[in-house]
Amino acid sequence: MKLTVLADNNTFIDQYYLGEPAVSYYIEIDDCRILFDTGYSDAFLRNAQRLGIDLGAITHLVLSHGHNDHTGGLHTLLDSFDLSHVTLIAHPGCFEPKKDGDLAIGSPLTENEIRSRFLYQPARTPMELSSHCQFLGEIPTLLPFEPRYAIGKAFRLGQWATDFLFDDSALVCKTENGLFVISGCSHSGICNITEYAMQLTGIHQLAGVIGGFHLFETGHRLAETIRYFSGCDLTALYPCHCVSLKAKCEMYKAALPIHEVGVGMTIN
Ligand SMILES: [Zn+2]
Ligand SMILES: [Zn+2]
């Protein structure tokens, strides 16, 4: 498995890529070339060009969830390439219109537009992309310290309803060093996601976990997250995107094997 960061909040000194508060990763595994999320703007595409990655040759597009810091680049992607042969995998709730107050925060494309431009495979349950890579589908709440919470509203069955972000999912790759978990914003809980990946695969060794963990404040949830990962057989943790400096500092102090993430970074 090889993962390259195409969009993230952070950039590294002396590496001139574009940063933005968003997520996009390019992953090669087995015969798959996977684009995971499309960031907020065209930054992921411009960074991919500078990195020599041809996004016109992807086999899969996976969307972690519908928020526009993960789907905002869809228009740019489709303006640049014909991806009608590409399999798009996402939870069926991913393309419901979403708003926070009056602000639209969902996908710029509707489900019908997606269906006409990709081989669309909505997945509420786990789906294999290849023998070593799986989309997790809807994440069950397995750990009591990570209950579901809501952000704004989603338009579902003809009305606006509180959005508990059931569309938030992740990918898991099987490597020779254990599982590698790839998440977007982890609204479903990064420990719920990791635990579910281990249950599904029966593998409990963790090579790595990357993504926004949606952790900002110190307190019970962060303390329990640190306790959870401290109890795992874990090689590397890559908290990024929606993880505050305070939260990263607490992880570092607890001696978790955390690494900085930035655009252009590659994990093999
Ligand atoms: Zn989100
Ligand atoms: Zn996000």
PDB file of C-alpha atoms and ligand atoms in Angstrom:
ATOM      1  CA  MET A   1       0.000   0.000   0.000  1.00  0.00           C
ATOM      2  CA  LYS A   2       1.203   3.494  -0.829  1.00  0.00           C
ATOM      3  CA  LEU A   3      -0.657   6.622   0.332  1.00  0.00           C
ATOM      4  CA  THR A   4       0.092  10.198  -0.768  1.00  0.00           C
ATOM      5  CA  VAL A   5      -1.480  13.231   0.901  1.00  0.00           C
ATOM      6  CA  LEU A   6      -3.006  15.500  -1.782  1.00  0.00           C
ATOM      7  CA  ALA A   7      -4.855  17.900   0.518  1.00  0.00           C
ATOM      8  CA  ASP A   8      -4.453  18.685   4.195  1.00  0.00           C
ATOM      9  CA  ASN A   9      -4.485  21.714   6.482  1.00  0.00           C
ATOM     10  CA  ASN A  10      -0.704  21.459   6.844  1.00  0.00           C
ATOM     11  CA  THR A  11       2.194  21.896   4.444  1.00  0.00           C
ATOM     12  CA  PHE A  12       5.895  21.260   5.097  1.00  0.00           C
ATOM     13  CA  ILE A  13       8.690  23.813   4.963  1.00  0.00           C
ATOM     14  CA  ASP A  14      10.462  23.921   1.578  1.00  0.00           C
ATOM     15  CA  GLN A  15       7.734  21.847  -0.108  1.00  0.00           C
ATOM     16  CA  TYR A  16       5.581  24.139  -2.213  1.00  0.00           C
ATOM     17  CA  TYR A  17       2.178  22.504  -2.342  1.00  0.00           C
ATOM     18  CA  LEU A  18      -1.174  24.076  -1.593  1.00  0.00           C
ATOM     19  CA  GLY A  19      -2.724  23.571   1.828  1.00  0.00           C
ATOM     20  CA  GLU A  20      -6.368  23.977   2.800  1.00  0.00           C
ATOM     21  CA  PRO A  21      -8.562  22.752   5.688  1.00  0.00           C
ATOM     22  CA  ALA A  22      -9.691  19.654   3.838  1.00  0.00           C
ATOM     23  CA  VAL A  23      -8.783  16.037   3.055  1.00  0.00           C
ATOM     24  CA  SER A  24      -7.687  14.214  -0.083  1.00  0.00           C
ATOM     25  CA  TYR A  25      -5.467  11.128  -0.300  1.00  0.00           C
ATOM     26  CA  TYR A  26      -4.259   9.051  -3.253  1.00  0.00           C
ATOM     27  CA  ILE A  27      -3.829   5.357  -2.474  1.00  0.00           C
ATOM     28  CA  GLU A  28      -2.327   2.538  -4.514  1.00  0.00           C
ATOM     29  CA  ILE A  29      -3.065  -0.993  -3.345  1.00  0.00           C
ATOM     30  CA  ASP A  30      -3.341  -4.274  -5.295  1.00  0.00           C
ATOM     31  CA  ASP A  31      -4.522  -3.170  -8.774  1.00  0.00           C
ATOM     32  CA  CYS A  32      -6.491  -0.217  -7.370  1.00  0.00           C
ATOM     33  CA  ARG A  33      -5.669   3.481  -7.736  1.00  0.00           C
ATOM     34  CA  ILE A  34      -7.979   5.146  -5.261  1.00  0.00           C
ATOM     35  CA  LEU A  35      -8.767   8.812  -4.750  1.00  0.00           C
ATOM     36  CA  PHE A  36     -10.082   9.206  -1.191  1.00  0.00           C
ATOM     37  CA  ASP A  37     -11.982  12.532  -0.875  1.00  0.00           C
ATOM     38  CA  THR A  38     -11.524  15.552  -3.132  1.00  0.00           C
ATOM     39  CA  GLY A  39     -10.733  18.356  -0.670  1.00  0.00           C
ATOM     40  CA  TYR A  40     -12.554  21.702  -0.711  1.00  0.00           C
ATOM     41  CA  SER A  41     -11.207  23.380  -3.866  1.00  0.00           C
ATOM     42  CA  ASP A  42      -9.005  22.450  -6.833  1.00  0.00           C
ATOM     43  CA  ALA A  43      -5.928  22.270  -4.552  1.00  0.00           C
ATOM     44  CA  PHE A  44      -5.869  18.433  -4.510  1.00  0.00           C
ATOM     45  CA  LEU A  45      -5.718  18.349  -8.310  1.00  0.00           C
ATOM     46  CA  ARG A  46      -2.986  20.991  -8.583  1.00  0.00           C
ATOM     47  CA  ASN A  47      -0.972  19.191  -5.904  1.00  0.00           C
ATOM     48  CA  ALA A  48      -1.464  15.850  -7.717  1.00  0.00           C
ATOM     49  CA  GLN A  49      -0.118  17.422 -10.935  1.00  0.00           C
ATOM     50  CA  ARG A  50       2.980  18.706  -9.108  1.00  0.00           C
ATOM     51  CA  LEU A  51       3.445  15.247  -7.582  1.00  0.00           C
ATOM     52  CA  GLY A  52       3.163  13.557 -10.988  1.00  0.00           C
ATOM     53  CA  ILE A  53      -0.016  11.687 -10.034  1.00  0.00           C
ATOM     54  CA  ASP A  54      -2.526  11.228 -12.870  1.00  0.00           C
ATOM     55  CA  LEU A  55      -6.003  11.394 -11.324  1.00  0.00           C
ATOM     56  CA  GLY A  56      -7.469  10.602 -14.748  1.00  0.00           C
ATOM     57  CA  ALA A  57      -6.180   7.043 -14.249  1.00  0.00           C
ATOM     58  CA  ILE A  58      -7.912   6.292 -10.932  1.00  0.00           C
ATOM     59  CA  THR A  59     -10.001   3.142 -10.646  1.00  0.00           C
ATOM     60  CA  HIS A  60     -12.011   4.205  -7.572  1.00  0.00           C
ATOM     61  CA  LEU A  61     -13.232   7.378  -5.914  1.00  0.00           C
ATOM     62  CA  VAL A  62     -14.153   6.878  -2.260  1.00  0.00           C
ATOM     63  CA  LEU A  63     -15.867   9.647  -0.308  1.00  0.00           C
ATOM     64  CA  SER A  64     -15.563   9.534   3.472  1.00  0.00           C
ATOM     65  CA  HIS A  65     -18.753  11.615   3.909  1.00  0.00           C
ATOM     66  CA  GLY A  66     -20.677  14.437   2.291  1.00  0.00           C
ATOM     67  CA  HIS A  67     -19.203  17.568   3.918  1.00  0.00           C
ATOM     68  CA  ASN A  68     -17.791  20.027   1.407  1.00  0.00           C
ATOM     69  CA  ASP A  69     -14.229  19.970   2.771  1.00  0.00           C
ATOM     70  CA  HIS A  70     -14.215  16.349   1.463  1.00  0.00           C
ATOM     71  CA  THR A  71     -16.412  16.648  -1.659  1.00  0.00           C
ATOM     72  CA  GLY A  72     -15.860  20.268  -2.755  1.00  0.00           C
ATOM     73  CA  GLY A  73     -13.380  19.290  -5.474  1.00  0.00           C
ATOM     74  CA  LEU A  74     -15.836  17.043  -7.358  1.00  0.00           C
ATOM     75  CA  HIS A  75     -16.614  19.681 -10.017  1.00  0.00           C
ATOM     76  CA  THR A  76     -12.934  20.312 -10.729  1.00  0.00           C
ATOM     77  CA  LEU A  77     -12.280  16.584 -10.964  1.00  0.00           C
ATOM     78  CA  LEU A  78     -15.119  16.079 -13.457  1.00  0.00           C
ATOM     79  CA  ASP A  79     -14.137  19.172 -15.467  1.00  0.00           C
ATOM     80  CA  SER A  80     -10.679  17.642 -15.888  1.00  0.00           C
ATOM     81  CA  PHE A  81     -11.409  13.972 -16.606  1.00  0.00           C
ATOM     82  CA  ASP A  82     -14.033  11.595 -17.947  1.00  0.00           C
ATOM     83  CA  LEU A  83     -14.481   9.258 -14.967  1.00  0.00           C
ATOM     84  CA  SER A  84     -17.553   7.397 -16.226  1.00  0.00           C
ATOM     85  CA  HIS A  85     -15.611   4.103 -15.900  1.00  0.00           C
ATOM     86  CA  VAL A  86     -14.568   4.871 -12.286  1.00  0.00           C
ATOM     87  CA  THR A  87     -16.361   3.229  -9.366  1.00  0.00           C
ATOM     88  CA  LEU A  88     -17.522   5.783  -6.800  1.00  0.00           C
ATOM     89  CA  ILE A  89     -18.124   4.305  -3.358  1.00  0.00           C
ATOM     90  CA  ALA A  90     -19.855   6.243  -0.582  1.00  0.00           C
ATOM     91  CA  HIS A  91     -22.527   5.784   2.052  1.00  0.00           C
ATOM     92  CA  PRO A  92     -25.954   6.512   0.473  1.00  0.00           C
ATOM     93  CA  GLY A  93     -26.412   9.482   2.841  1.00  0.00           C
ATOM     94  CA  CYS A  94     -23.301  11.169   1.397  1.00  0.00           C
ATOM     95  CA  PHE A  95     -25.202  13.159  -1.244  1.00  0.00           C
ATOM     96  CA  GLU A  96     -28.114  14.348   0.877  1.00  0.00           C
ATOM     97  CA  PRO A  97     -28.119  18.164   0.921  1.00  0.00           C
ATOM     98  CA  LYS A  98     -26.571  19.359   4.195  1.00  0.00           C
ATOM     99  CA  LYS A  99     -26.695  22.756   5.876  1.00  0.00           C
ATOM    100  CA  ASP A 100     -25.442  24.385   9.049  1.00  0.00           C
ATOM    101  CA  GLY A 101     -27.732  27.318   9.751  1.00  0.00           C
ATOM    102  CA  ASP A 102     -28.129  28.904   6.311  1.00  0.00           C
ATOM    103  CA  LEU A 103     -24.767  27.694   5.063  1.00  0.00           C
ATOM    104  CA  ALA A 104     -24.732  24.797   2.565  1.00  0.00           C
ATOM    105  CA  ILE A 105     -22.061  22.325   3.738  1.00  0.00           C
ATOM    106  CA  GLY A 106     -22.857  19.239   1.643  1.00  0.00           C
ATOM    107  CA  SER A 107     -21.698  17.782  -1.668  1.00  0.00           C
ATOM    108  CA  PRO A 108     -21.754  20.178  -4.645  1.00  0.00           C
ATOM    109  CA  LEU A 109     -23.224  17.364  -6.780  1.00  0.00           C
ATOM    110  CA  THR A 110     -26.542  15.605  -6.254  1.00  0.00           C
ATOM    111  CA  GLU A 111     -26.878  11.820  -6.163  1.00  0.00           C
ATOM    112  CA  ASN A 112     -28.434  11.878  -9.669  1.00  0.00           C
ATOM    113  CA  GLU A 113     -25.501  13.892 -11.048  1.00  0.00           C
ATOM    114  CA  ILE A 114     -23.094  11.433  -9.399  1.00  0.00           C
ATOM    115  CA  ARG A 115     -24.961   8.500 -10.918  1.00  0.00           C
ATOM    116  CA  SER A 116     -24.661   9.993 -14.404  1.00  0.00           C
ATOM    117  CA  ARG A 117     -20.909  10.688 -14.123  1.00  0.00           C
ATOM    118  CA  PHE A 118     -19.506   7.627 -12.255  1.00  0.00           C
ATOM    119  CA  LEU A 119     -20.209   3.949 -11.714  1.00  0.00           C
ATOM    120  CA  TYR A 120     -21.938   4.780  -8.434  1.00  0.00           C
ATOM    121  CA  GLN A 121     -21.964   2.081  -5.754  1.00  0.00           C
ATOM    122  CA  PRO A 122     -23.700   3.314  -2.604  1.00  0.00           C
ATOM    123  CA  ALA A 123     -22.576   1.162   0.326  1.00  0.00           C
ATOM    124  CA  ARG A 124     -24.264   1.116   3.712  1.00  0.00           C
ATOM    125  CA  THR A 125     -22.537  -2.179   4.517  1.00  0.00           C
ATOM    126  CA  PRO A 126     -18.832  -3.064   4.079  1.00  0.00           C
ATOM    127  CA  MET A 127     -17.633  -3.365   0.477  1.00  0.00           C
ATOM    128  CA  GLU A 128     -14.377  -4.831  -0.836  1.00  0.00           C
ATOM    129  CA  LEU A 129     -12.443  -2.792  -3.400  1.00  0.00           C
ATOM    130  CA  SER A 130      -9.790  -5.523  -3.605  1.00  0.00           C
ATOM    131  CA  SER A 131      -8.531  -8.413  -1.493  1.00  0.00           C
ATOM    132  CA  HIS A 132      -6.561  -5.982   0.699  1.00  0.00           C
ATOM    133  CA  CYS A 133      -8.861  -2.963   0.772  1.00  0.00           C
ATOM    134  CA  GLN A 134     -12.352  -2.500   2.147  1.00  0.00           C
ATOM    135  CA  PHE A 135     -14.818   0.388   2.530  1.00  0.00           C
ATOM    136  CA  LEU A 136     -16.409   0.094   5.963  1.00  0.00           C
ATOM    137  CA  GLY A 137     -19.917   1.424   5.224  1.00  0.00           C
ATOM    138  CA  GLU A 138     -21.966   2.678   8.173  1.00  0.00           C
ATOM    139  CA  ILE A 139     -19.927   2.661  11.383  1.00  0.00           C
ATOM    140  CA  PRO A 140     -21.607   1.187  14.483  1.00  0.00           C
ATOM    141  CA  THR A 141     -21.125   2.958  17.818  1.00  0.00           C
ATOM    142  CA  LEU A 142     -19.005   0.365  19.622  1.00  0.00           C
ATOM    143  CA  LEU A 143     -17.378   2.499  22.322  1.00  0.00           C
ATOM    144  CA  PRO A 144     -19.381   4.424  24.946  1.00  0.00           C
ATOM    145  CA  PHE A 145     -17.042   7.453  24.955  1.00  0.00           C
ATOM    146  CA  GLU A 146     -17.737   8.062  21.254  1.00  0.00           C
ATOM    147  CA  PRO A 147     -21.519   8.580  21.044  1.00  0.00           C
ATOM    148  CA  ARG A 148     -23.022   9.965  17.831  1.00  0.00           C
ATOM    149  CA  TYR A 149     -23.366  13.746  17.649  1.00  0.00           C
ATOM    150  CA  ALA A 150     -25.020  16.007  15.094  1.00  0.00           C
ATOM    151  CA  ILE A 151     -23.754  18.791  12.845  1.00  0.00           C
ATOM    152  CA  GLY A 152     -26.477  20.855  11.152  1.00  0.00           C
ATOM    153  CA  LYS A 153     -29.272  19.290   9.151  1.00  0.00           C
ATOM    154  CA  ALA A 154     -29.601  16.924   6.187  1.00  0.00           C
ATOM    155  CA  PHE A 155     -32.442  16.817   3.654  1.00  0.00           C
ATOM    156  CA  ARG A 156     -33.837  13.307   3.880  1.00  0.00           C
ATOM    157  CA  LEU A 157     -37.178  11.832   2.830  1.00  0.00           C
ATOM    158  CA  GLY A 158     -38.557  15.238   1.867  1.00  0.00           C
ATOM    159  CA  GLN A 159     -37.611  17.199   4.963  1.00  0.00           C
ATOM    160  CA  TRP A 160     -34.688  18.744   6.835  1.00  0.00           C
ATOM    161  CA  ALA A 161     -33.700  16.578   9.799  1.00  0.00           C
ATOM    162  CA  THR A 162     -30.899  16.774  12.390  1.00  0.00           C
ATOM    163  CA  ASP A 163     -27.821  15.261  10.736  1.00  0.00           C
ATOM    164  CA  PHE A 164     -26.151  12.587  12.855  1.00  0.00           C
ATOM    165  CA  LEU A 165     -23.615  11.976  10.056  1.00  0.00           C
ATOM    166  CA  PHE A 166     -24.306   8.292   9.512  1.00  0.00           C
ATOM    167  CA  ASP A 167     -22.619   8.774   6.119  1.00  0.00           C
ATOM    168  CA  ASP A 168     -19.218   9.180   7.816  1.00  0.00           C
ATOM    169  CA  SER A 169     -17.122   6.102   6.961  1.00  0.00           C
ATOM    170  CA  ALA A 170     -13.535   5.037   6.256  1.00  0.00           C
ATOM    171  CA  LEU A 171     -11.265   2.655   4.350  1.00  0.00           C
ATOM    172  CA  VAL A 172      -9.185  -0.161   5.805  1.00  0.00           C
ATOM    173  CA  CYS A 173      -6.161  -1.693   4.051  1.00  0.00           C
ATOM    174  CA  LYS A 174      -4.503  -4.972   5.024  1.00  0.00           C
ATOM    175  CA  THR A 175      -0.712  -4.671   4.945  1.00  0.00           C
ATOM    176  CA  GLU A 176       2.041  -7.064   6.007  1.00  0.00           C
ATOM    177  CA  ASN A 177       2.429  -4.940   9.174  1.00  0.00           C
ATOM    178  CA  GLY A 178      -1.265  -5.035  10.058  1.00  0.00           C
ATOM    179  CA  LEU A 179      -4.251  -2.841   9.276  1.00  0.00           C
ATOM    180  CA  PHE A 180      -3.947   0.688   7.929  1.00  0.00           C
ATOM    181  CA  VAL A 181      -7.090   2.733   8.644  1.00  0.00           C
ATOM    182  CA  ILE A 182      -7.842   5.787   6.462  1.00  0.00           C
ATOM    183  CA  SER A 183     -10.488   8.190   7.725  1.00  0.00           C
ATOM    184  CA  GLY A 184     -11.866  11.565   6.620  1.00  0.00           C
ATOM    185  CA  CYS A 185     -13.217  13.484   9.599  1.00  0.00           C
ATOM    186  CA  SER A 186     -14.096  10.547  11.903  1.00  0.00           C
ATOM    187  CA  HIS A 187     -17.457  12.025  12.868  1.00  0.00           C
ATOM    188  CA  SER A 188     -18.408   8.399  13.653  1.00  0.00           C
ATOM    189  CA  GLY A 189     -15.497   8.263  16.135  1.00  0.00           C
ATOM    190  CA  ILE A 190     -11.940   7.247  15.244  1.00  0.00           C
ATOM    191  CA  CYS A 191     -11.972   4.490  17.876  1.00  0.00           C
ATOM    192  CA  ASN A 192     -15.365   3.181  16.678  1.00  0.00           C
ATOM    193  CA  ILE A 193     -13.932   3.123  13.141  1.00  0.00           C
ATOM    194  CA  THR A 194     -10.708   1.372  14.180  1.00  0.00           C
ATOM    195  CA  GLU A 195     -12.522  -1.125  16.399  1.00  0.00           C
ATOM    196  CA  TYR A 196     -15.005  -1.932  13.610  1.00  0.00           C
ATOM    197  CA  ALA A 197     -12.170  -2.415  11.097  1.00  0.00           C
ATOM    198  CA  MET A 198     -10.510  -4.887  13.477  1.00  0.00           C
ATOM    199  CA  GLN A 199     -13.778  -6.756  14.083  1.00  0.00           C
ATOM    200  CA  LEU A 200     -14.524  -7.026  10.346  1.00  0.00           C
ATOM    201  CA  THR A 201     -11.072  -8.234   9.340  1.00  0.00           C
ATOM    202  CA  GLY A 202     -10.218 -10.237  12.464  1.00  0.00           C
ATOM    203  CA  ILE A 203      -6.810  -8.484  12.424  1.00  0.00           C
ATOM    204  CA  HIS A 204      -5.856  -6.614  15.605  1.00  0.00           C
ATOM    205  CA  GLN A 205      -2.380  -5.427  14.688  1.00  0.00           C
ATOM    206  CA  LEU A 206      -2.472  -1.791  13.526  1.00  0.00           C
ATOM    207  CA  ALA A 207       0.147  -0.555  11.068  1.00  0.00           C
ATOM    208  CA  GLY A 208      -1.320   2.932  11.119  1.00  0.00           C
ATOM    209  CA  VAL A 209      -4.340   5.200  11.412  1.00  0.00           C
ATOM    210  CA  ILE A 210      -4.541   8.438   9.391  1.00  0.00           C
ATOM    211  CA  GLY A 211      -7.215  11.109   9.165  1.00  0.00           C
ATOM    212  CA  GLY A 212      -9.024  13.892  10.874  1.00  0.00           C
ATOM    213  CA  PHE A 213     -10.020  12.516  14.269  1.00  0.00           C
ATOM    214  CA  HIS A 214     -12.338  15.448  15.024  1.00  0.00           C
ATOM    215  CA  LEU A 215     -10.701  16.096  18.397  1.00  0.00           C
ATOM    216  CA  PHE A 216     -10.325  19.671  19.580  1.00  0.00           C
ATOM    217  CA  GLU A 217     -10.808  19.962  23.319  1.00  0.00           C
ATOM    218  CA  THR A 218      -9.115  18.181  26.170  1.00  0.00           C
ATOM    219  CA  GLY A 219     -11.480  16.155  28.342  1.00  0.00           C
ATOM    220  CA  HIS A 220     -13.171  12.786  28.563  1.00  0.00           C
ATOM    221  CA  ARG A 221     -13.393  11.926  24.852  1.00  0.00           C
ATOM    222  CA  LEU A 222      -9.747  12.773  24.167  1.00  0.00           C
ATOM    223  CA  ALA A 223      -8.537  11.015  27.337  1.00  0.00           C
ATOM    224  CA  GLU A 224     -10.461   7.852  26.440  1.00  0.00           C
ATOM    225  CA  THR A 225      -9.218   8.021  22.828  1.00  0.00           C
ATOM    226  CA  ILE A 226      -5.635   8.160  24.100  1.00  0.00           C
ATOM    227  CA  ARG A 227      -6.333   5.294  26.502  1.00  0.00           C
ATOM    228  CA  TYR A 228      -7.838   3.261  23.632  1.00  0.00           C
ATOM    229  CA  PHE A 229      -4.889   3.711  21.271  1.00  0.00           C
ATOM    230  CA  SER A 230      -2.404   3.165  24.099  1.00  0.00           C
ATOM    231  CA  GLY A 231      -3.966  -0.283  24.526  1.00  0.00           C
ATOM    232  CA  CYS A 232      -3.649  -1.137  20.814  1.00  0.00           C
ATOM    233  CA  ASP A 233      -0.804  -2.914  19.053  1.00  0.00           C
ATOM    234  CA  LEU A 234      -0.125   0.252  17.036  1.00  0.00           C
ATOM    235  CA  THR A 235       2.869   1.271  14.919  1.00  0.00           C
ATOM    236  CA  ALA A 236       1.924   4.798  13.842  1.00  0.00           C
ATOM    237  CA  LEU A 237      -0.820   7.368  14.312  1.00  0.00           C
ATOM    238  CA  TYR A 238      -1.313  10.277  11.886  1.00  0.00           C
ATOM    239  CA  PRO A 239      -3.803  12.712  13.474  1.00  0.00           C
ATOM    240  CA  CYS A 240      -4.465  15.595  11.077  1.00  0.00           C
ATOM    241  CA  HIS A 241      -7.072  17.858   9.455  1.00  0.00           C
ATOM    242  CA  CYS A 242      -9.545  18.305  12.355  1.00  0.00           C
ATOM    243  CA  VAL A 243      -7.234  17.616  15.317  1.00  0.00           C
ATOM    244  CA  SER A 244      -6.157  20.614  17.409  1.00  0.00           C
ATOM    245  CA  LEU A 245      -2.597  21.296  18.548  1.00  0.00           C
ATOM    246  CA  LYS A 246      -3.807  20.782  22.119  1.00  0.00           C
ATOM    247  CA  ALA A 247      -5.117  17.300  21.274  1.00  0.00           C
ATOM    248  CA  LYS A 248      -1.898  16.354  19.444  1.00  0.00           C
ATOM    249  CA  CYS A 249       0.154  17.544  22.424  1.00  0.00           C
ATOM    250  CA  GLU A 250      -1.845  15.309  24.770  1.00  0.00           C
ATOM    251  CA  MET A 251      -1.243  12.331  22.445  1.00  0.00           C
ATOM    252  CA  TYR A 252       2.470  13.122  22.298  1.00  0.00           C
ATOM    253  CA  LYS A 253       2.719  13.441  26.086  1.00  0.00           C
ATOM    254  CA  ALA A 254       1.020  10.033  26.406  1.00  0.00           C
ATOM    255  CA  ALA A 255       3.785   8.577  24.182  1.00  0.00           C
ATOM    256  CA  LEU A 256       1.468   7.592  21.339  1.00  0.00           C
ATOM    257  CA  PRO A 257       3.499   7.095  18.124  1.00  0.00           C
ATOM    258  CA  ILE A 258       2.136  10.214  16.388  1.00  0.00           C
ATOM    259  CA  HIS A 259       3.527  11.685  13.178  1.00  0.00           C
ATOM    260  CA  GLU A 260       3.015  15.033  11.500  1.00  0.00           C
ATOM    261  CA  VAL A 261       0.997  15.015   8.270  1.00  0.00           C
ATOM    262  CA  GLY A 262       1.320  17.449   5.378  1.00  0.00           C
ATOM    263  CA  VAL A 263       0.636  17.750   1.663  1.00  0.00           C
ATOM    264  CA  GLY A 264       3.015  15.693  -0.475  1.00  0.00           C
ATOM    265  CA  MET A 265       3.797  13.224   2.299  1.00  0.00           C
ATOM    266  CA  THR A 266       3.906   9.572   1.261  1.00  0.00           C
ATOM    267  CA  ILE A 267       3.360   6.541   3.493  1.00  0.00           C
ATOM    268  CA  ASN A 268       4.524   3.146   2.222  1.00  0.00           C
TER     269      ASN A 268
HETATM  270 ZN    ZN B   1     -17.231  16.533   8.176  1.00  0.00          ZN
HETATM  271 ZN    ZN B   2     -13.397  17.520   7.419  1.00  0.00          ZN
END
